[in-house]
Amino acid sequence: MLFLGRKKIFTDVKNITAENIIDVLKKAYMQHQKNAMEIQFLIDYEKGVQPLVREKKVRKDIDIRISDNAANYVTEFKLGYFWSNPAMLIQHGNREMHQSDSDIDDIGITSLNEMLKNGESIGKKNLELGDFVEKCGIGHRMVDPKSEADFDSDSILWNKNGEFVGSLVNLYTLDSRFAFCVYHNGPGKKKVLGVSYAKTGGKLYFTCFTDSERFEISGWKIREQQKNPLWKVPIVEFERSVDRMGCFERHISDMDGLNVLVSDFANDASQRTQELWWGDNVDFKDENGEEVRPQSGDWVLTYSEDGKIAKIQPLSSTLDGMSTLQGISYRWNRILQKCKVPTQADSEGGGSTGVAMGMSSGWESAEIDAEREQQMIEAGFREELNLILKSISLVSTKILDPENAIRQIHSTDIDFHFDRKRNYDLTIKSNFIATLLAKGFNGRHVIKESNAFSDPEQVWTDSRDTIEAIQNSLITKESSEVAGNIENTSGDPINQTTNSPIIDGTNTSG
């Protein structure tokens, strides 16, 4: 089966209203059904439902079918490498277009990180999202504002020590088989509709969002209509690549070929232990002259008449087992190479440390592919961040103080920090940090670029006073040394004692 990525759903309708939403929804749902069918196939394929694409016509009694499941291996690596550490938020810089206080921004961004990580378990939810994105090429998330009634005794925002312990929004990872977005077929491809639905008892129940309205639809009729408080479609559609294909989707034919190789090798091994036997000039009869067949483990005794030679031997073809195993290994490595997955169990040569190891085993290729994917995924996180900040702005002042720092941060002043291979070459990273800090570089940017910490914003907030104090002391020390050198002119003996062969009786010339 040949897939070309999930189709993006478009409509010619620019403004969706109660009068035209049913017609738009029906057409979009029909397009989504093809995507949903492909998504289900890819999910099943990754689980191991990989039927062999060949018919065994000889020895049908021995037909071993093995799924080596390279799809699962590729998916698990992508999830572990790209999604295992959630993208944390960090301030872009101290000076930005909003002219806001960077200290307040630091507090607000740190609070937002804490809310997402501890209040929303963003690590788990990102893995759920990544599971769809990597397998199917797309994923969906929904941001839902909390009402004042949502902040009950089980979700208190502040404890007795004044620490932030709750979440200000509801963040849901949706099943992409039951969610989709619709875009206007015009310049900018503006999102005009977000849909989440369920199928129960053969009936469809849709929850649809436009920029201004929320519709509950069943039986292809509007059952309820409300205002959308966010004034934005709250469903975000994440894309893994421009063509919206999964991480192994392009190479399914290679994986099917690998399964055939592995299965045929297993069949050959089985056929050699259950070989057909060839007998020439041999009769197997009992004392009554009835034909019998020798059983496994029996002695086979033969008698040859004059001029006849009795032969009993296995009847089998010859398969080069070593070449087959090499073919299996080659096919496996080529699949990993095409999917940008490094060799994790052994080395393919080219060195044992540093850059040589990274290049030879595929880690550099994996990182380049992750950087490409990051640009696509970050666009979805940016849209999600805008929805989160909008939801926070709607929280009642009874729950969250109007002057709280988390209300004052701007999405354009926030960068996403994707953490990969964090503990690799920590000595080099430590030297990098120490050197640049000693040279006076801003600590936030040094910590962010070092890629040594999972939450650089928190590290900077907690370490800022110490880092700036050290930098100020270094500046003071250097200033004192410069001033001392200026005061000690060339005529001062203190500068000449070790430099002149005349002063202090050190001249030894004749």
Coordinates of C-alpha atoms in Angstrom, one line a residue, residues 220-439:
W220 CA -25.9 16.5 11.3
K221 CA -27.8 19.1 13.2
I222 CA -26.6 21.9 15.6
R223 CA -27.6 20.9 19.1
E224 CA -25.8 23.7 21.0
Q225 CA -24.0 26.9 20.1
Q226 CA -21.8 29.0 22.4
K227 CA -19.3 31.9 22.1
N228 CA -15.7 30.8 21.8
P229 CA -13.9 32.9 24.6
L230 CA -10.5 32.5 23.0
W231 CA -11.5 34.0 19.7
K232 CA -9.1 31.5 18.1
V233 CA -9.6 27.9 17.0
P234 CA -8.3 26.1 20.1
I235 CA -7.2 22.9 18.3
V236 CA -3.6 22.8 17.1
E237 CA -2.6 20.5 14.2
F238 CA 1.1 19.5 14.5
E239 CA 2.9 18.5 11.3
R240 CA 6.1 16.3 11.3
S241 CA 7.1 17.4 7.8
V242 CA 5.8 19.4 4.9
D243 CA 4.3 16.4 3.3
R244 CA 2.9 15.2 6.6
M245 CA 4.4 11.7 6.5
G246 CA 5.3 9.5 9.4
C247 CA 8.9 8.6 10.4
F248 CA 8.9 5.2 8.7
E249 CA 6.1 5.7 6.1
R250 CA 8.4 6.3 3.1
H251 CA 10.3 3.0 3.7
I252 CA 7.4 0.5 4.3
S253 CA 8.4 -1.4 1.1
D254 CA 11.9 -1.8 2.4
M255 CA 10.5 -3.1 5.7
D256 CA 8.2 -5.5 3.9
G257 CA 11.3 -6.8 2.0
L258 CA 13.2 -7.3 5.3
N259 CA 10.3 -9.3 6.6
V260 CA 10.4 -11.5 3.6
L261 CA 14.1 -12.1 3.9
V262 CA 13.8 -13.0 7.6
S263 CA 10.8 -15.2 7.1
D264 CA 12.4 -17.1 4.2
F265 CA 15.5 -17.7 6.3
A266 CA 13.4 -19.1 9.1
N267 CA 11.5 -21.3 6.6
D268 CA 14.8 -22.6 5.2
A269 CA 16.0 -23.6 8.6
S270 CA 12.7 -25.3 9.3
Q271 CA 12.7 -27.1 5.9
R272 CA 16.2 -28.5 6.6
T273 CA 15.0 -30.1 9.8
Q274 CA 11.9 -31.5 8.0
E275 CA 13.5 -32.4 4.7
L276 CA 11.9 -34.5 2.0
W277 CA 13.7 -37.8 1.5
W278 CA 14.5 -39.4 -1.8
G279 CA 14.8 -43.2 -2.2
D280 CA 16.0 -45.0 -5.3
N281 CA 15.4 -48.8 -5.8
V282 CA 14.1 -49.0 -2.3
D283 CA 10.9 -50.7 -1.1
F284 CA 9.6 -50.4 2.5
K285 CA 7.3 -53.4 3.2
D286 CA 6.4 -55.4 6.2
E287 CA 6.4 -59.2 6.5
N288 CA 3.0 -59.3 4.9
G289 CA 4.2 -57.3 1.9
E290 CA 2.3 -54.1 2.9
E291 CA 4.0 -50.8 2.2
V292 CA 5.1 -48.9 5.3
R293 CA 6.8 -45.6 5.8
P294 CA 9.8 -45.2 8.1
Q295 CA 9.2 -42.9 11.1
S296 CA 11.6 -40.4 12.5
G297 CA 14.3 -42.2 14.6
D298 CA 13.7 -45.6 12.9
W299 CA 16.5 -47.7 11.4
V300 CA 16.2 -47.9 7.7
L301 CA 17.5 -51.2 6.3
T302 CA 17.8 -51.8 2.6
Y303 CA 18.7 -54.7 0.4
S304 CA 20.0 -54.3 -3.1
E305 CA 19.4 -56.9 -5.7
D306 CA 22.3 -57.9 -8.0
G307 CA 23.2 -54.9 -10.2
K308 CA 21.1 -52.4 -8.3
I309 CA 22.2 -49.8 -5.8
A310 CA 19.8 -48.6 -3.2
K311 CA 20.0 -44.9 -2.3
I312 CA 18.3 -43.0 0.5
Q313 CA 19.2 -39.3 0.9
P314 CA 17.6 -36.0 1.7
L315 CA 16.1 -34.1 -1.2
S316 CA 16.8 -30.4 -0.7
S317 CA 18.0 -27.2 -2.4
T318 CA 21.0 -25.3 -1.3
L319 CA 20.6 -21.9 0.3
D320 CA 23.7 -19.8 1.1
G321 CA 22.9 -19.1 4.7
M322 CA 25.8 -16.7 5.3
S323 CA 24.9 -14.5 2.3
T324 CA 21.3 -14.5 3.4
L325 CA 22.3 -13.3 6.9
Q326 CA 24.5 -10.6 5.3
G327 CA 21.5 -9.5 3.1
I328 CA 19.3 -9.3 6.2
S329 CA 21.9 -7.2 8.1
Y330 CA 22.4 -4.9 5.0
R331 CA 18.7 -4.4 4.6
W332 CA 18.3 -3.6 8.3
N333 CA 21.1 -1.1 8.3
R334 CA 19.9 0.6 5.1
I335 CA 16.4 1.1 6.6
L336 CA 17.9 2.7 9.7
Q337 CA 20.1 4.9 7.5
K338 CA 17.2 6.0 5.4
C339 CA 15.1 6.7 8.5
K340 CA 17.9 8.8 10.1
V341 CA 18.3 6.4 13.0
P342 CA 21.9 5.8 14.3
T343 CA 23.6 2.5 15.1
Q344 CA 23.1 2.1 18.8
A345 CA 24.4 -1.4 19.5
D346 CA 27.7 -1.3 17.7
S347 CA 30.0 0.8 15.7
E348 CA 30.4 0.7 11.9
G349 CA 34.0 2.0 12.1
G350 CA 35.6 5.4 11.5
G351 CA 36.8 6.0 15.0
S352 CA 35.8 5.4 18.6
T353 CA 35.3 8.9 20.1
G354 CA 34.0 12.4 19.3
V355 CA 33.0 13.6 15.9
A356 CA 34.3 10.5 14.1
M357 CA 32.0 8.2 16.1
G358 CA 29.0 10.6 15.6
M359 CA 29.5 10.6 11.9
S360 CA 30.2 6.9 11.4
S361 CA 27.3 5.6 13.6
G362 CA 24.7 8.1 12.3
W363 CA 24.2 10.4 15.3
E364 CA 25.0 13.5 13.2
S365 CA 22.5 12.5 10.6
A366 CA 19.9 11.9 13.4
E367 CA 20.6 15.4 14.8
I368 CA 20.2 17.1 11.4
D369 CA 16.9 15.4 10.9
A370 CA 15.8 16.3 14.4
E371 CA 16.7 20.0 13.7
R372 CA 14.5 19.9 10.6
E373 CA 11.6 18.4 12.4
Q374 CA 12.0 20.9 15.3
Q375 CA 11.2 23.8 12.9
M376 CA 7.9 22.1 12.0
I377 CA 7.0 21.1 15.5
E378 CA 7.9 24.5 17.0
A379 CA 5.3 26.2 14.8
G380 CA 2.6 24.0 16.5
F381 CA 4.1 24.7 20.0
R382 CA 4.1 28.5 19.2
E383 CA 0.4 28.4 18.3
E384 CA -0.3 26.4 21.4
L385 CA 1.6 28.9 23.6
N386 CA -0.5 31.7 22.2
L387 CA -3.7 29.8 23.2
I388 CA -2.3 29.1 26.7
L389 CA -1.4 32.7 27.3
K390 CA -4.9 33.8 26.0
S391 CA -6.5 31.3 28.4
I392 CA -4.5 32.6 31.3
S393 CA -5.6 36.1 30.5
L394 CA -9.2 35.0 31.0
V395 CA -8.6 33.6 34.5
S396 CA -10.6 35.4 37.1
T397 CA -8.7 37.9 39.2
K398 CA -10.1 36.1 42.3
I399 CA -8.0 33.1 41.3
L400 CA -4.9 34.9 39.9
D401 CA -3.7 38.3 40.9
P402 CA -4.0 40.8 37.9
E403 CA -0.3 41.9 38.5
N404 CA 1.0 38.3 38.5
A405 CA 4.1 37.9 36.3
I406 CA 2.6 35.0 34.4
R407 CA -0.1 37.4 33.0
Q408 CA 2.5 39.8 31.7
I409 CA 4.7 37.6 29.5
H410 CA 4.5 37.8 25.7
S411 CA 4.8 34.8 23.4
T412 CA 7.2 36.6 21.0
D413 CA 9.7 37.0 23.8
I414 CA 9.8 33.2 24.5
D415 CA 12.0 30.7 22.8
F416 CA 11.5 26.9 23.0
H417 CA 14.5 24.9 24.2
F418 CA 14.6 21.4 22.8
D419 CA 16.8 19.1 24.9
R420 CA 18.6 16.3 23.1
K421 CA 21.8 14.3 24.1
R422 CA 22.0 16.6 27.2
N423 CA 24.7 14.6 29.0
Y424 CA 27.0 14.2 26.0
D425 CA 30.4 15.8 26.4
L426 CA 29.6 17.5 29.7
T427 CA 33.3 18.4 30.3
I428 CA 33.4 20.3 27.0
K429 CA 30.1 22.0 27.8
S430 CA 31.3 23.0 31.3
N431 CA 34.4 24.6 29.8
F432 CA 32.2 26.4 27.2
I433 CA 30.1 27.8 29.9
A434 CA 33.0 28.9 32.2
T435 CA 34.9 30.5 29.3
L436 CA 32.1 32.6 27.9
L437 CA 30.9 33.7 31.4
A438 CA 34.4 34.8 32.2
K439 CA 34.5 36.8 29.0

